[in-house]
Short mmCIF file of C-alpha atoms in Angstrom, two decimals:
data_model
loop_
_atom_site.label_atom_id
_atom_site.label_comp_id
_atom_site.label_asym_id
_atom_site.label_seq_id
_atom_site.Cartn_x
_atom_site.Cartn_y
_atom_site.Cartn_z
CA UNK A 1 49.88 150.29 77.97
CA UNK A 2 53.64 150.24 79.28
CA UNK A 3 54.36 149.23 82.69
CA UNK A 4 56.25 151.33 85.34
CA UNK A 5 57.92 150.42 88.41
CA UNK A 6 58.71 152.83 91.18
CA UNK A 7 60.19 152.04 94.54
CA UNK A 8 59.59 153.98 97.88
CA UNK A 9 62.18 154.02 100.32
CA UNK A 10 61.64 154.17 104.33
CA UNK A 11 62.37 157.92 104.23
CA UNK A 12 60.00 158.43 101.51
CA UNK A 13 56.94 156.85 103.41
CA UNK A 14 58.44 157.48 107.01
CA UNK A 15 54.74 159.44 108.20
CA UNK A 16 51.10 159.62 106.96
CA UNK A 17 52.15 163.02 105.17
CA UNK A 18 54.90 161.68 102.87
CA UNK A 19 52.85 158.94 102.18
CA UNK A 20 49.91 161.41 100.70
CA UNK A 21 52.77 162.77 99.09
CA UNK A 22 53.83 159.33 97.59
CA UNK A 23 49.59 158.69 96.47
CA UNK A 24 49.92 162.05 94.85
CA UNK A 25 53.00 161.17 92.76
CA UNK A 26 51.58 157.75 92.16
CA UNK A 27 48.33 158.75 90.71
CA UNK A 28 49.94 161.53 88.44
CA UNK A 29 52.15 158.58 86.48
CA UNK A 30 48.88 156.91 86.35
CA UNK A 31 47.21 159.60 84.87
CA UNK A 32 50.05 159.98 82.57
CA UNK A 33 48.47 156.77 80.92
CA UNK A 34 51.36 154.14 82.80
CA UNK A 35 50.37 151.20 84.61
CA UNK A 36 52.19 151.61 87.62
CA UNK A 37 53.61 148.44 89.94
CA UNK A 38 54.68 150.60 93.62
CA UNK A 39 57.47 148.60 96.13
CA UNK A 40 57.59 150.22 99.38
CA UNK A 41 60.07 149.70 102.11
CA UNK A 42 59.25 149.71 105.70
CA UNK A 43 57.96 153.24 107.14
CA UNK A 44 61.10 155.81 108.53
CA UNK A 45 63.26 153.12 111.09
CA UNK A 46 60.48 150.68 111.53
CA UNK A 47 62.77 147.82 110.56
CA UNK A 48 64.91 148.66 113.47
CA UNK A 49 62.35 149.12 115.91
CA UNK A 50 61.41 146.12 115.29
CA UNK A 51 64.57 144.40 115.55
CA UNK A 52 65.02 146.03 118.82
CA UNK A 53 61.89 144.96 119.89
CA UNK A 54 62.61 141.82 119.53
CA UNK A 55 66.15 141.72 121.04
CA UNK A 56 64.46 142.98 124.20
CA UNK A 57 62.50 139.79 124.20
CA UNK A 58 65.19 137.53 123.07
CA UNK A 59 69.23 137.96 122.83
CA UNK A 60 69.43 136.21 119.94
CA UNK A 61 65.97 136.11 118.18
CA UNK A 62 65.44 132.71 115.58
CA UNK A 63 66.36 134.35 112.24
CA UNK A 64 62.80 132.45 110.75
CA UNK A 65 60.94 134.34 113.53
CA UNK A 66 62.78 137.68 112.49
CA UNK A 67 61.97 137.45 108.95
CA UNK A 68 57.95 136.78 110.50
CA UNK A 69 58.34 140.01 112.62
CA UNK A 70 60.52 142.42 110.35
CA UNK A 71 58.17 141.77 107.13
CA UNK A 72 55.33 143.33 109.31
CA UNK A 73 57.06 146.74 108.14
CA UNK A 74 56.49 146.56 104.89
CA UNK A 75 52.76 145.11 104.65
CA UNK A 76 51.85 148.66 106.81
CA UNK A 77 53.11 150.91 104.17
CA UNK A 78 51.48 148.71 101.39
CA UNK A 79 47.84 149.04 103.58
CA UNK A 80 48.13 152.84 103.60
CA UNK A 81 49.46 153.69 100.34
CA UNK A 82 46.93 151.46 99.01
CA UNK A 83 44.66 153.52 101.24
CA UNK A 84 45.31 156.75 100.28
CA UNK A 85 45.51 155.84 96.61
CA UNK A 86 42.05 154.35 96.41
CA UNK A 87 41.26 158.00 98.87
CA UNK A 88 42.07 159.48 96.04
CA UNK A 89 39.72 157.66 93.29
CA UNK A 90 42.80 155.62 91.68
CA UNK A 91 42.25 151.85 92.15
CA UNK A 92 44.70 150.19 94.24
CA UNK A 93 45.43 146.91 96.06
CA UNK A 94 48.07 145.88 98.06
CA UNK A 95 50.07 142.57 97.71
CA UNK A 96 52.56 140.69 100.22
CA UNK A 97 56.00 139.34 98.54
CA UNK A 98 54.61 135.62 98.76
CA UNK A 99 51.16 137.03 96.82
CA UNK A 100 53.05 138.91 94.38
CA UNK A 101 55.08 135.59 93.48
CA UNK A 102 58.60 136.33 94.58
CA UNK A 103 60.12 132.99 95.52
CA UNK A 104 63.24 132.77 96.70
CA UNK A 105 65.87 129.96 98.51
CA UNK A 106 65.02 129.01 101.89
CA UNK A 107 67.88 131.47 103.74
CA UNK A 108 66.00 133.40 106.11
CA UNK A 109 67.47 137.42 106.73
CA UNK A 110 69.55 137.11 103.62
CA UNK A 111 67.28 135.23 100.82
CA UNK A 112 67.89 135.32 97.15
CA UNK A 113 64.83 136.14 94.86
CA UNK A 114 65.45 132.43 92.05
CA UNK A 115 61.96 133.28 90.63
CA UNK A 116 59.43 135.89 90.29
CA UNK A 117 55.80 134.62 88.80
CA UNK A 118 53.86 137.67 89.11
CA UNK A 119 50.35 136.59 88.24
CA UNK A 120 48.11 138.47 90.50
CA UNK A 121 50.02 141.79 89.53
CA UNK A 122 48.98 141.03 86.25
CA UNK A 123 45.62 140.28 86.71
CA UNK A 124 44.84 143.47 88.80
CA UNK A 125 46.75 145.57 85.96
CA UNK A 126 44.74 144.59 83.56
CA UNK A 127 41.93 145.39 85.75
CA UNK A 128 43.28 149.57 85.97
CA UNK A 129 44.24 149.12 89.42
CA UNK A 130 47.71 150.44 90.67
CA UNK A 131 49.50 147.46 92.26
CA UNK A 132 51.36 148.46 95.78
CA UNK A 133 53.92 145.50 96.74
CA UNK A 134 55.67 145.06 100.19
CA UNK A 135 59.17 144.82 99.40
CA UNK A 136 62.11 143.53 101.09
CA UNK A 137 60.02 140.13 101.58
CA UNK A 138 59.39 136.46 99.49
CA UNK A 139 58.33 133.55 100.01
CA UNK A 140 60.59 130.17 100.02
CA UNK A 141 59.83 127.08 97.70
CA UNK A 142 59.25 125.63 101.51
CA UNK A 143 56.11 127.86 101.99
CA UNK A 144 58.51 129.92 104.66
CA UNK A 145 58.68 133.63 104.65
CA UNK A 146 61.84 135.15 103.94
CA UNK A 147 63.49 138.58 103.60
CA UNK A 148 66.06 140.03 101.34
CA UNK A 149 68.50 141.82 103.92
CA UNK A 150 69.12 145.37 103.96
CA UNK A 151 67.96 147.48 100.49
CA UNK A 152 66.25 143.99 99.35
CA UNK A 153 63.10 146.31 98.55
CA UNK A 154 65.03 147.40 95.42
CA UNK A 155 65.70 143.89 94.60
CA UNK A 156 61.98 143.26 94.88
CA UNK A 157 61.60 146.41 92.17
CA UNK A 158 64.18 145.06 89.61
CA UNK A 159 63.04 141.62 89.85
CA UNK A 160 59.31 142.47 89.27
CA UNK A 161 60.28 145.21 86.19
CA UNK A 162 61.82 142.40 84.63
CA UNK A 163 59.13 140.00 84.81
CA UNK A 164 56.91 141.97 83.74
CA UNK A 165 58.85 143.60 81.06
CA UNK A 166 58.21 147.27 82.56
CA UNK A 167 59.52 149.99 80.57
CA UNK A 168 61.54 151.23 83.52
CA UNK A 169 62.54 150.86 87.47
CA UNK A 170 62.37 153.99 89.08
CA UNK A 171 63.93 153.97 92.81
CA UNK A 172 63.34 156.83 94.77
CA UNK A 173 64.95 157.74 97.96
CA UNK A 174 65.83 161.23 99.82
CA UNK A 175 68.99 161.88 97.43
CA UNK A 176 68.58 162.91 93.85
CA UNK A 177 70.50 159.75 92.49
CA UNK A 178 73.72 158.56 93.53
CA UNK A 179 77.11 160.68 94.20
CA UNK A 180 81.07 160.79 94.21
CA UNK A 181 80.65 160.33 97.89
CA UNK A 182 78.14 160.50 100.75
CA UNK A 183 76.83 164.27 101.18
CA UNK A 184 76.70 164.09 104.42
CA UNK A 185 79.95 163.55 104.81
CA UNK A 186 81.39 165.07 101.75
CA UNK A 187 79.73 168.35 101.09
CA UNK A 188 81.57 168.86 97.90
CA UNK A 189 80.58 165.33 96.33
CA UNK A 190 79.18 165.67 92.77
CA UNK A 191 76.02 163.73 91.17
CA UNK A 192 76.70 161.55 89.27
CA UNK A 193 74.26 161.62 85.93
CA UNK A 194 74.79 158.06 84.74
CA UNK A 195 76.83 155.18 86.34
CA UNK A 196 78.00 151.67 84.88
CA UNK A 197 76.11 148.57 86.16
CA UNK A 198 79.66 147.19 87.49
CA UNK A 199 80.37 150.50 88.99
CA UNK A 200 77.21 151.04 90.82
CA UNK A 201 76.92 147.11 92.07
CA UNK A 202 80.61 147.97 93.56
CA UNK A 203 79.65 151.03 95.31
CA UNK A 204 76.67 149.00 96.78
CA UNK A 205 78.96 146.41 97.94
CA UNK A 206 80.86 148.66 99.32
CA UNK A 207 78.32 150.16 101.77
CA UNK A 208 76.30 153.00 99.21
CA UNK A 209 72.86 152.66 100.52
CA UNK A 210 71.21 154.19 97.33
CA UNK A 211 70.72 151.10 95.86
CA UNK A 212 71.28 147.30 96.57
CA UNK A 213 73.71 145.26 95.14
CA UNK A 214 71.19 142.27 94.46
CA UNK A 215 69.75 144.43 92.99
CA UNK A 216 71.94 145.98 90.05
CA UNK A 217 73.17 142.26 89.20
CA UNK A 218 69.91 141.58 88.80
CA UNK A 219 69.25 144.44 86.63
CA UNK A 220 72.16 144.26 84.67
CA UNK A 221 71.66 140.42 84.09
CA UNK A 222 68.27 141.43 82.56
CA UNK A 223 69.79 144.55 81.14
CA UNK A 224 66.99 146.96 82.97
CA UNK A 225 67.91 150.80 83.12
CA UNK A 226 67.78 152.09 87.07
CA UNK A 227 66.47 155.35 87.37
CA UNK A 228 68.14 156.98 90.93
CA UNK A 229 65.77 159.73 92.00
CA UNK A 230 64.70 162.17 95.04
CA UNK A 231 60.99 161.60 96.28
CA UNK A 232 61.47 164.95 97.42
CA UNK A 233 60.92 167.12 94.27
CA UNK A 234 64.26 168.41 92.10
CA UNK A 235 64.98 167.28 88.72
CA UNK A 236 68.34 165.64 89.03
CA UNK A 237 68.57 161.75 88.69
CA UNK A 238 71.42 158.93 88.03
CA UNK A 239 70.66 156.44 85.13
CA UNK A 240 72.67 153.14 86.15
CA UNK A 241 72.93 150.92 82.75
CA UNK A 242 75.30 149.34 80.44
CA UNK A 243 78.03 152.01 79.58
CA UNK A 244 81.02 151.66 77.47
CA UNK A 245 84.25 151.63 80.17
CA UNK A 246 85.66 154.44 81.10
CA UNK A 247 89.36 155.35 80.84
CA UNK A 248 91.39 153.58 82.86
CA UNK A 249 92.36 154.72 86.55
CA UNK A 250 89.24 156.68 86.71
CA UNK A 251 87.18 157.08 90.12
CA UNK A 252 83.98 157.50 90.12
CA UNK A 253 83.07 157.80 93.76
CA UNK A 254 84.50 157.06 97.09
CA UNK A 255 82.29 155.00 99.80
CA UNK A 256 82.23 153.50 103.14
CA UNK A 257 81.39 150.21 104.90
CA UNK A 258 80.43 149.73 109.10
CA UNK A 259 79.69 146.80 111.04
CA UNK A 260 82.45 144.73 109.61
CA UNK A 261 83.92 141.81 112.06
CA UNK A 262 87.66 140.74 110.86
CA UNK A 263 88.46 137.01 111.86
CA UNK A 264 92.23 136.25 112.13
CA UNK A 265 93.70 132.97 112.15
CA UNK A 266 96.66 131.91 113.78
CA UNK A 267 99.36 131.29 111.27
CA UNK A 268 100.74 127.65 112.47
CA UNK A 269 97.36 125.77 111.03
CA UNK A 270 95.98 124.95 114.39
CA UNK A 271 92.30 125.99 113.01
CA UNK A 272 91.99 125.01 109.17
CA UNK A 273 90.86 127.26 107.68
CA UNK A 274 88.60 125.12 105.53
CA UNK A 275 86.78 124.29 108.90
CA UNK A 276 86.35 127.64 109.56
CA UNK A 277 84.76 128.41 106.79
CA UNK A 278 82.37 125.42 106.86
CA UNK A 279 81.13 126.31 110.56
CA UNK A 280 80.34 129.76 109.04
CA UNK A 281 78.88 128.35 106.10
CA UNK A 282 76.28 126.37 108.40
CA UNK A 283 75.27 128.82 110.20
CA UNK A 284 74.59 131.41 106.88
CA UNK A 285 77.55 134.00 107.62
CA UNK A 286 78.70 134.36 104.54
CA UNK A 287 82.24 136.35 104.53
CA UNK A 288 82.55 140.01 102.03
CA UNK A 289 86.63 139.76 101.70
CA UNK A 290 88.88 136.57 102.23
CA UNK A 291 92.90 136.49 102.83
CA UNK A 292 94.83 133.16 102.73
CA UNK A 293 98.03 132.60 103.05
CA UNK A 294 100.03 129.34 102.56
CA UNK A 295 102.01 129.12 105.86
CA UNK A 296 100.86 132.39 106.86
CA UNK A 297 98.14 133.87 108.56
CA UNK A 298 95.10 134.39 107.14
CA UNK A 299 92.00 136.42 107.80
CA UNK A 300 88.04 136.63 106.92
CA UNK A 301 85.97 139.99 107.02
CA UNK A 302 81.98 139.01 107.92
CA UNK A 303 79.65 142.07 107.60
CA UNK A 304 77.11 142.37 110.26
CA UNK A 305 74.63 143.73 108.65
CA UNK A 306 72.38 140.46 108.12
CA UNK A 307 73.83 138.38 111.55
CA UNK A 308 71.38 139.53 114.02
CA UNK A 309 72.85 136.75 115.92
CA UNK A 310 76.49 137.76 115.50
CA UNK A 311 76.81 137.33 119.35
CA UNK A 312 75.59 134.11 119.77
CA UNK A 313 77.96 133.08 116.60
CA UNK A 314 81.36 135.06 118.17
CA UNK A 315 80.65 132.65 121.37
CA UNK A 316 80.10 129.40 119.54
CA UNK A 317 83.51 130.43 117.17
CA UNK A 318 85.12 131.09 120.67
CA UNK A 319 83.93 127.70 121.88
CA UNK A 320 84.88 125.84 119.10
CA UNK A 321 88.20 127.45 117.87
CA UNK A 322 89.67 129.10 121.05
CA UNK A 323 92.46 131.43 121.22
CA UNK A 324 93.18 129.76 117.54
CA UNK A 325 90.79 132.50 116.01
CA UNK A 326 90.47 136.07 116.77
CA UNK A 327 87.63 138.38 116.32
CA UNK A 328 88.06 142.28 115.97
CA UNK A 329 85.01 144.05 116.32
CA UNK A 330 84.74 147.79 115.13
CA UNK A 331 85.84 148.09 111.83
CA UNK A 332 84.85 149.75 108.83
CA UNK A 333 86.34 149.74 105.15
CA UNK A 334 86.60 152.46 103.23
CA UNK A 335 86.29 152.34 99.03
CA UNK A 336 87.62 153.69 95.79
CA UNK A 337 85.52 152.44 92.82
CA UNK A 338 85.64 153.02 89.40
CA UNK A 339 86.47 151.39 85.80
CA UNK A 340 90.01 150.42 85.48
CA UNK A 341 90.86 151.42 88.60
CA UNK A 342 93.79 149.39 89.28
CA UNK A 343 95.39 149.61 85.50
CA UNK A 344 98.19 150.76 87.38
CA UNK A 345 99.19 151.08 91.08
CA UNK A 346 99.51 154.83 90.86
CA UNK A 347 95.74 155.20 92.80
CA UNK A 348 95.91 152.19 95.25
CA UNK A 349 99.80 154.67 96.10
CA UNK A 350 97.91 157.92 96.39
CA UNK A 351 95.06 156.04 99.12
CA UNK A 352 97.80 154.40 101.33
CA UNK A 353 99.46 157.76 101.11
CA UNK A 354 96.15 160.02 101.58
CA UNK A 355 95.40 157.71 105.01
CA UNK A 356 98.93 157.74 106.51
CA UNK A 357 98.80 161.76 106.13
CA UNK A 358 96.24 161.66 108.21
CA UNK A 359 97.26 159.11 110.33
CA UNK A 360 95.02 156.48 109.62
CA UNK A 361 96.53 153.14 110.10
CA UNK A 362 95.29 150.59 107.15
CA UNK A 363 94.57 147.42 108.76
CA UNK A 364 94.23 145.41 105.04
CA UNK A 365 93.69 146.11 101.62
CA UNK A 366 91.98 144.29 99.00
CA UNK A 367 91.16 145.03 95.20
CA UNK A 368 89.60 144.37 92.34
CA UNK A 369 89.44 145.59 88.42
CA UNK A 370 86.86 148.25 90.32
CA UNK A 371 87.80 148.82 93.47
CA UNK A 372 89.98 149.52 96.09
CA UNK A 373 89.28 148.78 99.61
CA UNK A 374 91.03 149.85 102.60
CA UNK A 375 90.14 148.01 106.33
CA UNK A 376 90.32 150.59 109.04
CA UNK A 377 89.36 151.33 112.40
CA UNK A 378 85.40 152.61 112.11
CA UNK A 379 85.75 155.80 114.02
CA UNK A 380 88.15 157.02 111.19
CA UNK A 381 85.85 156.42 108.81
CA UNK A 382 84.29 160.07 107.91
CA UNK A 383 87.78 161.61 107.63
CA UNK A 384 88.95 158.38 105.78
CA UNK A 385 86.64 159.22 102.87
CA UNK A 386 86.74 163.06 103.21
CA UNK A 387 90.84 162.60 102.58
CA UNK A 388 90.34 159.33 99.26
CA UNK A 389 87.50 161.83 98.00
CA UNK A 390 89.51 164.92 97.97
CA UNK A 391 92.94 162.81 96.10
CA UNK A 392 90.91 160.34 93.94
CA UNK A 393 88.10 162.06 93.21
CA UNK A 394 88.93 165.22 93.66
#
């Protein structure tokens, strides 16, 4: 019997009605003659409840003690979906990260999954029972719970389809699949039907919350087709798999990034920047986008995404480097991905241009053989990728 693997998102089990919902959908690909493995993120914002809950009783919570508190989130929606399932007469049981044998390094709020030995899943497959996992959540080779960081639930999915050689990974969210640009924002964006492994890992990096990054390398490394759907009914869907490239200077899709921190240092070498990067390293900030310049200044973007303790870190940085390094809160970067992208320079032209016509000043620019990225002030952000959408993408 082949093996499925579907992932829930927090919108999809956000109340006791969507999770029914969920239990209904379940039990139909169970009756469809699957055995079905079900990851399930936190319920609606429960994650950041609980993150403000706990900066109300610390400033700067212990990131081990976050990853104790946030994982809570995910073990209730495994409880009730298990609950309604077996409500339902289909056998289910519920399983933590650690007892579903996802091990990963010992970096609490922004683990890596280095092993997956999914024993118990098996076991309770082979007994007919539908196997709900909490997502987002491992266990360290130290015994310590961990989490993934932000989308790590799909990481969870991908990782288990691969070890147990599941026939598909199936993520569903409130989109149908992944588009040119954020809906919300760009009414006109287009689904996309399939997408490139490269392509869609880029968007994620880039701040597309369909899927995780982790997540697509991980798939693509074990060459597993993603299956981008709506748990909300329609028919549409994005297939992200291996895909010959596409002609050069193509974009695919336009996306945008928040919480970004840029960190400028002073150009005469007072702070190395080697010792920069070491006190970072120590204390797990781990930098998206690096400039250095021999003689020049240079310049670090840190998302804050996964530093909970960002404060704490901007006060020990001003302790320790001074007026030497600056930090400039309230940026965003907006991104132009696609295959080829930069074959010439004709598209990374038509950006700079499409911003300064609307008088968006570019603060930096980076790219890649996929992308172009643009730093900017956040609060320009929506009109930034209304104006790359409408030239790039068009």
């Amino acid at each position: 019997m082949s093996i499925v693997v579907q992932k829930y998102g927090g919108s999809s089990v956000a109340d006791v009605e969507k999770i029914r919902k969920v239990a209904d959908r379940v039990a139909a690909t169970r009756a469809s003659g699957k055995q079905v493995v079900v990851v399930v993120s936190a319920m609606g914002d429960t994650t950041d409840e609980l993150l403000s809950l706990a900066r109300q009783v610390c400033e700067n919570p212990a990131r081990r003690e976050l990853d104790m508190l946030l994982t809570a989130g995910e073990r209730i929606s495994m409880a009730l979906l298990s609950m309604a399932l077996n409500d339902r007469g289909v056998p289910a049981v519920s399983f933590t990260g650690s007892q579903s044998g996802i091990i990963t390094n010992d970096s609490h709020a922004n683990a890596r999954i280095v092993e997956v030995r999914p024993y118990r899943v098996q076991d309770e497959l082979e007994r007919g029972k539908v196997v709900i996992v909490a997502g987002y959540q491992g266990v360290s080779y130290k015994k310590e719970v961990t989490t993934l960081g932000r989308g790590g639930s799909d990481t969870t999915a991908v990782a288990l389809a691969a070890a147990l050689g599941a026939e598909a990974c199936e993520i569903y969210s409130d989109v149908e699949g992944v588009y040119t640009a954020d809906p919300r924002v760009v009414p006109e964006s287009r689904r996309l039907s399939e997408i490139s492994y490269e392509e869609m890992q880029e968007m994620a990096e880039a701040g597309a919350k369909v899927l995780n990054a982790q997540a697509v390398e991980f798939a693509k490394d074990k060459g597993i087709a993603i299956y981008a759907r709506s748990t909300f009914g329609g028919s549409g869907e994005t297939v992200v798999r291996k895909l010959a490239p596409g002609a050069p200077g193509r974009v695919v899709g336009v996306t945008s990034e928040r919480d970004l921190a840029l960190l400028g240092l002073r150009a005469d070498g007072t702070a190395p920047l080697a010792e920069l990067l070491e006190f970072l390293d120590v204390r797990g900030a781990g930098g998206k986008q690096l400039l250095f310049e021999n003689g020049g200044a240079s310049s670090l973007v840190l998302s804050l995404e996964n530093l909970p303790d960002f404060a704490a870190l901007e006060a020990d940085v001003a302790v320790r480097f001074g007026g030497n390094v600056a930090i400039r809160r309230g940026i965003g970067a907006v991104s132009a991905i696609g295959s080829g992208i930069n074959a010439s320079f004709a598209n990374v032209r038509r950006a700079v241009a499409a911003l300064a016509a609307a008088r968006i000043e570019v603060l930096g620019l980076t790219t890649s053989s996929f992308r172009i990225s643009l730093l900017i002030e956040e609060a320009h952000l929506p009109e930034a990728v209304r104006r790359l959408h409408a030239e790039l993408v068009g």
